[in-house]
Coordinates of C-alpha atoms and ligand atoms in Angstrom, one line a residue:
M1 CA 47.0 35.7 -54.0
I2 CA 49.6 36.7 -50.9
E3 CA 49.3 38.5 -48.4
E4 CA 51.6 39.1 -45.7
M5 CA 52.3 40.8 -42.5
E6 CA 55.4 40.8 -40.5
G7 CA 56.6 42.6 -37.6
T8 CA 59.8 42.1 -35.4
D9 CA 60.3 40.6 -32.4
E10 CA 62.2 42.8 -30.2
E11 CA 61.3 42.7 -26.2
G12 CA 58.0 40.9 -26.5
L13 CA 57.5 44.1 -28.7
W14 CA 56.3 44.0 -32.1
R15 CA 57.3 46.3 -34.7
V16 CA 55.5 46.2 -37.2
E17 CA 56.2 47.2 -40.8
P18 CA 54.5 49.1 -43.7
L19 CA 52.2 46.0 -44.5
C20 CA 50.3 45.9 -41.5
S21 CA 48.8 50.1 -40.9
V22 CA 48.1 50.7 -37.8
A23 CA 45.0 49.5 -36.9
E24 CA 46.2 46.1 -37.3
L25 CA 49.1 46.6 -34.8
D26 CA 46.2 48.4 -32.6
D27 CA 43.9 45.1 -32.9
F28 CA 47.3 42.6 -32.4
E29 CA 48.1 44.0 -29.0
H30 CA 44.8 44.1 -27.8
L31 CA 43.8 40.7 -28.6
S32 CA 47.4 39.8 -27.3
R33 CA 46.2 41.3 -23.8
L34 CA 43.4 39.4 -24.0
L35 CA 45.4 35.8 -24.6
D36 CA 46.6 36.6 -20.9
R37 CA 43.2 37.5 -18.6
P38 CA 43.4 34.8 -15.9
R39 CA 41.4 32.3 -17.1
I40 CA 38.0 30.9 -15.7
K41 CA 37.8 27.2 -14.2
I42 CA 35.1 26.4 -15.4
E43 CA 32.2 23.8 -14.1
R44 CA 31.4 21.5 -16.7
K45 CA 27.4 21.8 -17.6
L46 CA 25.7 18.9 -19.5
S47 CA 23.2 19.7 -21.3
F48 CA 20.2 17.8 -21.7
D49 CA 21.2 15.9 -24.9
E50 CA 24.7 15.1 -23.0
R51 CA 23.2 13.6 -19.0
S52 CA 21.0 12.0 -21.7
L53 CA 23.4 10.5 -24.2
S54 CA 26.2 9.6 -20.5
E55 CA 23.1 8.0 -19.5
L56 CA 22.1 5.7 -22.3
S57 CA 26.3 4.4 -23.0
G58 CA 25.8 2.8 -20.1
N59 CA 29.4 1.3 -19.3
L60 CA 31.0 4.4 -21.8
R61 CA 30.4 6.9 -19.3
L62 CA 33.4 7.9 -17.0
V63 CA 32.8 9.8 -13.9
D64 CA 32.8 13.4 -15.2
D65 CA 34.8 15.1 -12.9
M66 CA 37.6 13.8 -14.8
Y67 CA 36.9 15.0 -17.3
S68 CA 36.5 19.1 -15.7
P69 CA 38.9 20.5 -18.2
A70 CA 42.8 20.9 -17.7
V71 CA 42.7 24.4 -18.6
G72 CA 46.3 26.2 -18.9
R73 CA 47.9 22.8 -20.0
S74 CA 50.7 23.7 -22.1
V75 CA 50.3 21.9 -26.0
L76 CA 54.1 21.2 -24.9
D77 CA 52.9 18.4 -22.4
T78 CA 52.4 15.4 -22.0
P79 CA 48.2 14.5 -23.2
A80 CA 46.5 14.5 -19.9
S81 CA 44.5 11.8 -21.5
S82 CA 47.8 8.9 -21.2
A83 CA 47.8 9.7 -17.5
R84 CA 43.9 7.9 -17.6
D85 CA 42.9 5.1 -17.9
W86 CA 41.6 5.2 -21.3
F87 CA 38.9 3.2 -21.5
E88 CA 40.5 0.1 -23.0
P89 CA 40.2 -3.4 -22.6
H90 CA 43.4 -3.8 -22.7
G91 CA 45.0 -0.5 -21.2
P92 CA 45.3 2.4 -23.7
H93 CA 46.3 1.9 -27.6
P94 CA 50.1 2.6 -28.3
M95 CA 48.1 4.2 -31.0
I96 CA 47.3 7.0 -29.1
A97 CA 50.6 7.8 -27.6
E98 CA 51.8 7.6 -30.7
A99 CA 48.8 9.5 -32.3
W100 CA 49.6 12.8 -29.1
D101 CA 53.1 13.0 -30.0
A102 CA 53.0 13.7 -34.0
L103 CA 50.1 16.1 -33.1
R104 CA 52.1 18.6 -31.3
R105 CA 55.2 17.8 -34.0
S106 CA 52.5 19.1 -36.1
I107 CA 52.3 22.4 -33.9
V108 CA 53.2 26.0 -35.2
L109 CA 54.2 28.3 -33.4
F110 CA 54.1 32.0 -33.9
R111 CA 55.5 34.5 -31.9
R112 CA 56.3 32.0 -29.0
Q113 CA 52.9 31.1 -29.1
P114 CA 51.0 27.9 -30.5
V115 CA 48.3 29.1 -33.2
G116 CA 47.5 26.2 -35.1
T117 CA 49.1 22.9 -36.6
M118 CA 50.8 22.5 -39.9
A119 CA 48.4 20.1 -42.5
A120 CA 51.1 17.3 -42.9
I121 CA 54.1 16.7 -40.9
E122 CA 56.2 15.1 -43.2
H123 CA 56.5 16.0 -46.9
A124 CA 59.8 13.4 -47.9
S125 CA 58.7 12.2 -50.6
E126 CA 57.1 14.7 -53.0
E127 CA 57.3 18.4 -53.0
V128 CA 55.5 19.8 -49.9
L129 CA 52.9 22.1 -52.3
N130 CA 50.9 23.3 -49.8
Y131 CA 51.0 21.4 -46.7
D132 CA 52.9 22.7 -44.4
Q133 CA 50.7 25.4 -44.2
V134 CA 48.1 25.6 -41.1
F135 CA 44.6 24.9 -43.4
V136 CA 41.7 26.5 -41.2
R137 CA 39.6 23.2 -42.0
D138 CA 42.9 20.8 -40.9
F139 CA 42.5 23.2 -38.0
V140 CA 39.4 21.7 -36.7
P141 CA 40.2 18.2 -35.3
S142 CA 43.3 18.9 -33.8
A143 CA 41.7 21.8 -32.5
L144 CA 39.3 19.1 -30.8
A145 CA 41.8 17.6 -29.9
F146 CA 43.5 19.7 -27.7
L147 CA 40.3 21.3 -26.2
M148 CA 39.6 17.4 -25.3
N149 CA 42.4 17.0 -23.3
G150 CA 42.0 20.6 -21.9
E151 CA 44.2 22.2 -23.9
P152 CA 42.5 25.2 -24.7
D153 CA 45.4 27.9 -25.3
I154 CA 46.3 26.5 -28.7
V155 CA 42.4 27.2 -30.3
K156 CA 42.1 31.0 -28.5
N157 CA 45.1 31.5 -30.1
F158 CA 44.0 30.4 -33.5
L159 CA 41.2 32.0 -33.4
L160 CA 42.3 35.5 -32.6
K161 CA 45.3 34.9 -35.5
T162 CA 42.7 33.8 -37.9
L163 CA 40.6 37.1 -37.3
L164 CA 43.1 39.2 -37.9
L165 CA 43.6 37.3 -40.9
Q166 CA 40.1 38.2 -41.4
S167 CA 40.8 41.9 -41.6
W168 CA 43.5 42.3 -44.6
E169 CA 42.2 43.7 -47.4
K170 CA 41.6 40.4 -49.8
K171 CA 42.1 40.7 -53.8
I172 CA 42.7 39.1 -56.4
D173 CA 44.0 40.3 -59.6
R174 CA 42.1 43.1 -59.8
F175 CA 38.9 41.8 -57.7
K176 CA 38.5 42.4 -54.3
L177 CA 37.2 39.9 -51.5
G178 CA 34.5 40.5 -49.1
E179 CA 35.6 42.0 -45.7
G180 CA 34.8 39.1 -43.8
V181 CA 36.4 35.9 -45.9
L182 CA 38.9 33.9 -43.9
P183 CA 41.7 32.2 -45.1
A184 CA 42.2 28.5 -46.8
S185 CA 45.6 28.5 -44.9
F186 CA 48.3 30.4 -43.6
K187 CA 51.9 29.9 -42.9
V188 CA 54.8 31.0 -40.8
N189 CA 57.6 32.6 -42.3
H190 CA 61.4 32.7 -40.3
D191 CA 63.6 35.1 -41.4
P192 CA 66.8 34.4 -39.5
A193 CA 68.5 37.3 -40.1
R194 CA 66.2 39.8 -39.5
K195 CA 64.9 37.8 -36.8
S196 CA 61.1 38.1 -37.9
E197 CA 58.6 36.3 -38.1
T198 CA 56.8 37.1 -41.4
L199 CA 52.7 35.6 -42.3
I200 CA 51.3 34.1 -45.2
A201 CA 47.7 33.7 -46.2
D202 CA 46.0 32.1 -48.7
F203 CA 42.2 33.3 -48.9
G204 CA 42.3 31.2 -52.3
G205 CA 44.3 33.3 -54.6
S206 CA 46.6 30.3 -54.7
A207 CA 44.2 27.0 -55.0
I208 CA 44.0 25.6 -57.1
G209 CA 41.1 27.0 -59.7
R210 CA 41.7 30.0 -57.3
V211 CA 38.3 29.0 -55.3
A212 CA 37.8 31.5 -51.5
P213 CA 36.9 28.8 -48.9
V214 CA 33.7 28.9 -48.1
D215 CA 33.8 26.9 -45.5
S216 CA 36.5 28.0 -43.8
G217 CA 34.3 31.2 -42.0
F218 CA 31.7 28.6 -40.7
W219 CA 34.5 26.4 -39.2
W220 CA 35.6 29.2 -37.4
I221 CA 32.5 29.9 -36.1
I222 CA 32.0 26.7 -35.1
L223 CA 35.1 26.2 -33.9
L224 CA 34.3 29.5 -31.0
R225 CA 31.5 27.8 -30.7
A226 CA 33.1 24.6 -29.5
Y227 CA 35.9 26.2 -27.5
T228 CA 33.3 28.3 -25.5
K229 CA 31.3 25.2 -25.2
S230 CA 34.3 23.2 -23.7
T231 CA 36.2 25.8 -21.8
G232 CA 33.1 28.4 -20.2
D233 CA 35.2 31.2 -21.2
L234 CA 32.4 32.9 -22.9
S235 CA 34.4 36.6 -22.7
L236 CA 36.8 35.0 -25.5
A237 CA 33.7 35.4 -28.3
E238 CA 32.2 38.0 -26.0
T239 CA 34.7 40.4 -27.7
P240 CA 33.9 42.8 -29.8
E241 CA 36.4 41.9 -32.6
C242 CA 34.7 38.4 -32.1
Q243 CA 31.0 39.5 -32.8
R244 CA 32.7 42.0 -35.8
G245 CA 34.4 39.2 -36.9
M246 CA 31.4 36.5 -36.7
R247 CA 28.7 39.3 -37.9
L248 CA 31.4 40.1 -41.3
I249 CA 31.1 36.0 -42.0
L250 CA 27.1 36.2 -41.8
S251 CA 26.8 39.4 -44.2
L252 CA 28.6 37.5 -47.1
C253 CA 26.1 34.5 -46.5
L254 CA 22.7 36.7 -45.2
S255 CA 22.7 39.1 -47.8
E256 CA 20.0 39.4 -50.4
G257 CA 20.3 39.2 -54.3
F258 CA 18.9 37.3 -57.1
D259 CA 18.4 33.9 -54.7
T260 CA 14.8 31.8 -54.9
F261 CA 16.7 29.3 -52.8
P262 CA 17.2 29.7 -49.0
T263 CA 20.8 27.9 -49.3
L264 CA 23.7 29.0 -50.3
L265 CA 24.8 28.9 -53.7
C266 CA 28.6 28.6 -54.5
A267 CA 31.8 27.4 -56.6
D268 CA 33.2 24.2 -57.5
G269 CA 36.1 23.1 -54.8
C270 CA 35.4 26.0 -52.5
S271 CA 35.1 23.6 -49.5
M272 CA 37.4 20.3 -48.4
I273 CA 36.5 18.6 -51.6
D274 CA 38.8 22.0 -53.3
R275 CA 39.3 20.5 -57.1
R276 CA 36.5 20.3 -60.1
M277 CA 33.8 17.7 -58.7
G278 CA 31.0 18.9 -59.9
V279 CA 30.1 20.1 -56.4
Y280 CA 29.3 23.7 -57.8
G281 CA 25.6 25.3 -57.2
Y282 CA 24.7 24.0 -53.8
P283 CA 26.8 21.0 -52.3
I284 CA 25.2 19.4 -49.2
E285 CA 28.6 19.9 -47.2
I286 CA 28.1 23.8 -47.3
Q287 CA 25.0 23.7 -47.0
S288 CA 24.7 21.8 -43.6
L289 CA 28.1 23.5 -42.2
F290 CA 26.1 26.8 -43.0
F291 CA 23.6 25.8 -41.5
M292 CA 25.4 24.8 -38.3
A293 CA 27.6 28.0 -38.1
L294 CA 24.3 29.7 -38.0
R295 CA 23.3 28.4 -35.3
C296 CA 26.3 28.4 -33.5
A297 CA 26.0 32.1 -33.9
L298 CA 22.7 32.6 -32.7
A299 CA 23.7 30.9 -29.6
M300 CA 26.5 33.7 -29.6
L301 CA 25.8 37.0 -30.8
K302 CA 24.6 39.5 -28.2
P303 CA 21.8 41.3 -28.8
D304 CA 22.9 44.7 -29.0
A305 CA 22.9 47.1 -31.8
E306 CA 24.4 45.5 -33.8
G307 CA 23.9 42.2 -33.2
E308 CA 20.3 42.7 -33.1
E309 CA 19.3 42.7 -37.2
F310 CA 21.9 39.4 -38.0
I311 CA 20.5 37.3 -35.0
E312 CA 16.8 38.4 -36.9
R313 CA 18.2 37.5 -40.4
I314 CA 19.5 34.0 -38.7
V315 CA 16.1 32.9 -37.2
Q316 CA 14.4 34.1 -40.6
R317 CA 17.1 31.8 -42.3
L318 CA 17.2 28.7 -40.1
R319 CA 13.3 28.5 -40.8
A320 CA 13.6 28.1 -44.7
L321 CA 17.1 26.3 -44.9
G322 CA 15.6 23.9 -42.5
Y323 CA 12.9 23.6 -44.2
H324 CA 14.7 23.2 -48.1
M325 CA 16.9 20.8 -47.0
R326 CA 14.5 18.4 -44.8
S327 CA 12.3 18.4 -47.4
Y328 CA 13.9 18.5 -50.9
F329 CA 17.4 17.6 -50.3
W330 CA 16.3 14.7 -48.2
L331 CA 16.1 10.7 -50.3
D332 CA 14.7 7.6 -49.5
F333 CA 13.4 4.3 -51.2
Q334 CA 10.0 6.0 -50.9
Q335 CA 11.5 9.8 -52.4
L336 CA 13.1 8.5 -54.6
N337 CA 10.2 6.4 -55.8
D338 CA 8.2 9.2 -56.4
I339 CA 11.2 11.2 -58.1
Y340 CA 11.5 8.1 -60.2
C341 CA 7.5 8.9 -60.7
Y342 CA 8.0 12.7 -61.4
K343 CA 5.8 14.2 -64.2
T344 CA 7.6 16.7 -66.2
E345 CA 7.3 20.4 -67.4
E346 CA 4.9 21.3 -64.1
Y347 CA 3.8 24.6 -63.9
S348 CA 3.0 27.3 -61.3
H349 CA 2.2 26.6 -57.3
T350 CA 1.2 23.4 -57.8
A351 CA 3.6 22.1 -59.5
V352 CA 5.2 19.0 -57.2
N353 CA 8.5 18.9 -59.4
K354 CA 9.4 22.2 -58.3
F355 CA 12.8 22.2 -59.6
N356 CA 12.1 19.3 -63.1
V357 CA 13.7 17.1 -62.5
I358 CA 14.0 15.0 -65.3
P359 CA 13.8 11.4 -64.1
D360 CA 15.7 10.2 -66.7
S361 CA 18.4 11.7 -64.9
I362 CA 18.4 9.0 -62.1
P363 CA 21.5 7.7 -62.2
D364 CA 21.2 3.7 -62.3
W365 CA 23.5 3.0 -59.3
I366 CA 21.1 4.5 -56.8
F367 CA 18.0 2.8 -57.3
D368 CA 20.5 -0.8 -56.0
F369 CA 22.1 1.6 -53.9
M370 CA 19.4 2.5 -52.0
P371 CA 18.0 0.3 -49.0
S372 CA 14.3 0.0 -47.8
R373 CA 15.1 1.5 -44.5
G374 CA 17.7 4.6 -44.5
G375 CA 18.3 7.7 -46.7
Y376 CA 20.6 10.1 -46.8
F377 CA 20.8 14.2 -47.8
V378 CA 21.9 14.0 -51.7
G379 CA 24.9 16.0 -52.8
N380 CA 22.6 19.0 -54.9
V381 CA 20.1 20.1 -55.6
S382 CA 19.4 22.9 -58.5
P383 CA 17.0 23.4 -61.3
A384 CA 16.8 20.2 -63.2
R385 CA 19.5 18.7 -61.6
M386 CA 19.8 16.7 -58.6
D387 CA 23.4 15.6 -57.4
F388 CA 22.5 11.8 -56.4
R389 CA 25.5 10.9 -54.6
W390 CA 26.0 10.6 -50.6
F391 CA 29.0 12.5 -49.3
A392 CA 30.0 11.9 -46.1
L393 CA 30.7 15.6 -44.0
G394 CA 27.8 17.3 -45.4
N395 CA 25.6 14.4 -43.8
C396 CA 27.8 13.8 -40.8
I397 CA 27.3 17.9 -40.5
A398 CA 23.7 17.3 -40.8
I399 CA 23.1 15.0 -38.0
L400 CA 25.7 16.9 -35.8
S401 CA 23.8 20.4 -35.7
S402 CA 20.0 18.8 -36.3
L403 CA 19.4 20.0 -39.7
A404 CA 18.0 16.2 -40.3
T405 CA 15.5 15.8 -37.8
P406 CA 15.5 12.2 -35.6
E407 CA 14.2 10.5 -37.7
Q408 CA 16.3 11.4 -40.7
S409 CA 19.8 11.4 -38.4
V410 CA 18.5 7.3 -37.7
A411 CA 17.8 6.7 -41.7
I412 CA 21.4 8.2 -42.5
M413 CA 23.2 5.6 -39.9
D414 CA 20.9 3.1 -41.3
L415 CA 22.4 3.5 -44.8
I416 CA 25.7 3.8 -43.1
E417 CA 25.4 0.1 -41.8
G418 CA 23.6 -1.3 -44.4
R419 CA 25.9 0.3 -46.8
W420 CA 29.3 -0.4 -44.9
E421 CA 31.1 -2.4 -47.8
E422 CA 30.4 0.8 -49.7
L423 CA 30.8 3.4 -47.7
V424 CA 33.5 1.6 -45.0
G425 CA 34.9 -0.7 -46.8
E426 CA 38.0 -1.6 -45.2
M427 CA 39.0 2.2 -44.0
P428 CA 36.5 4.8 -43.1
L429 CA 35.1 6.9 -44.8
K430 CA 34.5 7.6 -48.3
I431 CA 34.5 11.2 -48.9
A432 CA 31.7 10.5 -51.7
Y433 CA 29.8 7.2 -53.5
P434 CA 30.0 6.8 -55.9
A435 CA 33.0 7.5 -57.9
L436 CA 32.5 9.4 -61.2
E437 CA 33.9 7.0 -63.8
G438 CA 34.8 7.4 -68.3
H439 CA 32.9 10.0 -69.8
E440 CA 31.5 11.5 -67.0
W441 CA 35.2 11.8 -64.9
R442 CA 36.2 13.8 -68.0
S443 CA 33.5 16.3 -68.5
V444 CA 32.8 16.4 -64.3
T445 CA 36.2 17.0 -63.3
G446 CA 37.8 18.2 -66.2
C447 CA 39.9 14.9 -67.0
D448 CA 41.5 15.3 -63.3
P449 CA 44.4 13.0 -62.9
K450 CA 44.2 13.5 -58.9
N451 CA 40.6 12.8 -58.9
T452 CA 40.8 9.2 -61.1
R453 CA 37.7 6.5 -59.8
W454 CA 37.7 6.1 -56.4
S455 CA 41.0 8.2 -55.5
Y456 CA 40.8 11.0 -53.7
H457 CA 37.7 13.0 -53.3
N458 CA 36.3 10.8 -56.0
G459 CA 35.1 8.0 -53.8
G460 CA 38.3 7.4 -52.0
S461 CA 38.4 6.8 -48.6
W462 CA 39.8 9.7 -45.6
P463 CA 40.8 8.7 -42.2
V464 CA 39.7 12.3 -40.5
L465 CA 36.5 11.7 -41.6
L466 CA 36.3 9.0 -38.3
W467 CA 35.7 12.0 -35.8
L468 CA 32.9 13.1 -37.7
L469 CA 31.4 9.7 -37.7
T470 CA 32.0 8.7 -34.7
A471 CA 30.6 12.0 -33.4
A472 CA 27.0 11.1 -35.7
C473 CA 26.9 7.4 -33.9
I474 CA 26.9 9.0 -30.7
K475 CA 24.8 11.2 -30.7
T476 CA 22.4 8.8 -32.8
G477 CA 23.5 6.8 -29.8
R478 CA 25.4 3.8 -31.7
P479 CA 28.5 3.5 -30.4
Q480 CA 29.4 0.7 -32.1
I481 CA 29.0 1.6 -35.3
A482 CA 32.0 3.8 -34.1
R483 CA 34.1 1.2 -32.4
K484 CA 34.1 -1.3 -35.7
A485 CA 34.8 2.1 -38.0
I486 CA 38.0 2.6 -35.2
D487 CA 38.6 -1.0 -34.8
L488 CA 39.3 -0.2 -39.2
A489 CA 41.5 2.6 -38.6
E490 CA 43.3 1.1 -36.2
S491 CA 44.4 -1.9 -38.1
R492 CA 46.0 0.0 -40.5
L493 CA 46.4 3.9 -39.1
S494 CA 49.7 3.8 -37.9
K495 CA 51.5 0.8 -39.7
D496 CA 51.1 2.8 -43.0
G497 CA 52.0 6.2 -41.3
W498 CA 48.9 8.2 -41.0
P499 CA 47.8 8.6 -44.6
E500 CA 45.6 11.5 -45.6
Y501 CA 43.0 8.7 -47.9
Y502 CA 43.1 5.6 -49.0
D503 CA 41.9 4.9 -52.8
G504 CA 39.8 1.4 -54.5
K505 CA 36.4 0.8 -54.3
L506 CA 37.1 -0.6 -50.6
G507 CA 40.0 1.4 -49.2
R508 CA 42.6 -1.0 -49.8
Y509 CA 45.0 0.9 -50.7
I510 CA 46.8 4.6 -49.6
G511 CA 45.9 6.8 -51.8
K512 CA 48.3 7.2 -54.6
Q513 CA 49.6 10.5 -53.8
A514 CA 48.8 10.7 -49.8
R515 CA 50.8 12.6 -47.9
K516 CA 52.1 10.5 -45.1
Y517 CA 51.6 11.7 -41.2
Q518 CA 48.7 14.2 -42.5
T519 CA 47.7 15.7 -39.2
W520 CA 44.3 15.7 -39.5
S521 CA 44.1 11.9 -40.1
I522 CA 46.5 11.3 -36.5
A523 CA 43.6 14.4 -34.6
G524 CA 41.0 12.7 -35.7
Y525 CA 41.6 9.1 -34.7
L526 CA 42.3 11.0 -31.2
V527 CA 39.0 13.3 -31.0
A528 CA 36.7 9.9 -31.9
K529 CA 38.8 7.8 -29.2
M530 CA 38.3 10.7 -27.0
M531 CA 34.0 11.2 -28.1
L532 CA 33.5 7.1 -27.7
E533 CA 35.4 7.5 -24.2
D534 CA 33.3 9.8 -23.0
P535 CA 30.7 10.9 -24.9
S536 CA 29.8 14.0 -22.6
H537 CA 32.5 15.8 -25.3
L538 CA 30.1 15.6 -28.1
G539 CA 28.2 18.9 -26.7
M540 CA 32.0 20.4 -28.2
I541 CA 30.2 20.1 -32.0
S542 CA 27.0 19.2 -31.9
L543 CA 23.7 20.9 -30.8
E544 CA 20.4 19.9 -30.0
E545 CA 17.5 20.3 -31.8
E546 CA 15.9 23.2 -31.8
K547 CA 13.0 24.8 -29.1
G548 CA 10.0 23.7 -29.6
K549 CA 10.9 20.7 -32.2
K550 CA 12.2 18.3 -29.3
R551 CA 11.5 14.5 -29.7
V552 CA 12.3 11.5 -28.0
I553 CA 15.4 9.9 -29.8
K554 CA 14.3 6.0 -29.5
R555 CA 17.2 3.6 -28.8
S556 CA 17.8 1.8 -32.0
A557 CA 18.0 -2.0 -31.8
S558 CA 21.7 -1.8 -32.8
W559 CA 22.7 0.0 -29.4
T560 CA 24.0 -3.1 -28.2
A561 CA 24.6 -5.3 -30.8
Ligands
GLC1 C1 43.5 19.2 -49.7 C2 42.4 19.1 -49.6 C3 41.7 19.6 -48.5 C4 42.6 19.8 -47.3 C5 44.1 20.2 -47.5 C6 45.4 20.0 -46.6 O1 44.0 20.0 -51.0 O2 41.7 18.7 -50.1 O3 40.6 20.0 -48.3 O4 42.2 21.3 -46.5 O5 44.6 19.3 -48.6 O6 45.4 18.9 -45.5

């Protein structure tokens, strides 16, 4: 379904045409005024974790005041970072300037303001499909790059613009979607004759499979916190509009129903993996993002009449969700061995095999893949069904949100290190492991020709995931893993034209339908570089362990390796 909002830019005033209600206009003007508020100069305060990380990182640490946010820069300026001495033995890598240039070329303007970045800037050979749109999830690494470079305005505009899109009435066929749903993507239509610009948003109504993105709302909340944390500007998150936006997103996922699990039940294709891939049920990607968004919202919601109730519900849900995930989604050698020996058909409270997982359903590959040291959160847990596949995004977000305990975080990194060839190969990072083949591919994907084995969502390698891997490495005190991964990316990414994804067991081949100059491949690289150079950036997208649970993270043996 396509939603439209129209307006005409005349002397800076917007005449809004019938599709946009008066309420929307008022909102827009109110929010636009917010954009012009004097900016606050912020003093960066390093949290405990950030401080200890900076201290730990030894020669990685740069003087923090070099990174006081250069608030007020324009996104069209040269990157602040190019003026700095990058932490590179031979000076800044030439790919950095190229990446910034490409990132800036992807910027989308609406009413002369930058509001996001389009998914890919080169659509030469293939049809455009929807790659000329601003995807909410794709914009996250772009936003982080701009924030890290002291350019928060585009992020603020994006947050406000998507908030307005949220307020549209959303219908697919005759069915009305929940009020809080945020779009998967939007684009600006220019009509030179009428001197007008039109916004078109996709809430899933145009997407393949017609699935609404569950991840968009979570990313929006996570990004609002990143913006707040990076700029110190609390005023945006405190606006009634942002508070309401958060509450609307939360009411979608905190509502009571028939659920017996605290995890969030989803349709296939409702997140980064937006095609049928057997990720329906309780996919790890959504559960990790849900956990992180709840924690971010908790930090930003005002305890006023309306917020109070949500705060209470969040606290309870976090407790249950954390327990459920850490207990039932966690898999290591010991746990695998326990499942292998499970009895079935157990009834009542004393059941050990609570979900009645049949040991025969454990796939063969996992027995060799599971190292004696290491572990991960499996792809999915539901009645009699465990999806043993490893998914990169969910596991990295589990580390960043502290859904993973410190021990589990270390184990996830141990697994990545121990299974480097399988998970990283020649291009970081596999979106999922292993690929589905043959009969399984036919039945699970519905014979999807884009998702053949070791391609695209089915075991393909996605450079965008580099930023998540790097953040997880820094958080667990293992930057050398990130450095190794970045080296791999640097040997090919620019030469290959910044593809969307790579194919093959080792990720050696440019994806058969990969876009070139894919924005999040570009932004992901920049974010990874900037975080490694200044680990204090990590605070934007990382949450410390919940209070009362704090333990010391042991320095890993491979820290200095
Ligand atoms: C593909 C990806 C999705 C991404 C979009 C735009 O549909 O599966 O995750 O957001 O492309 O890059």
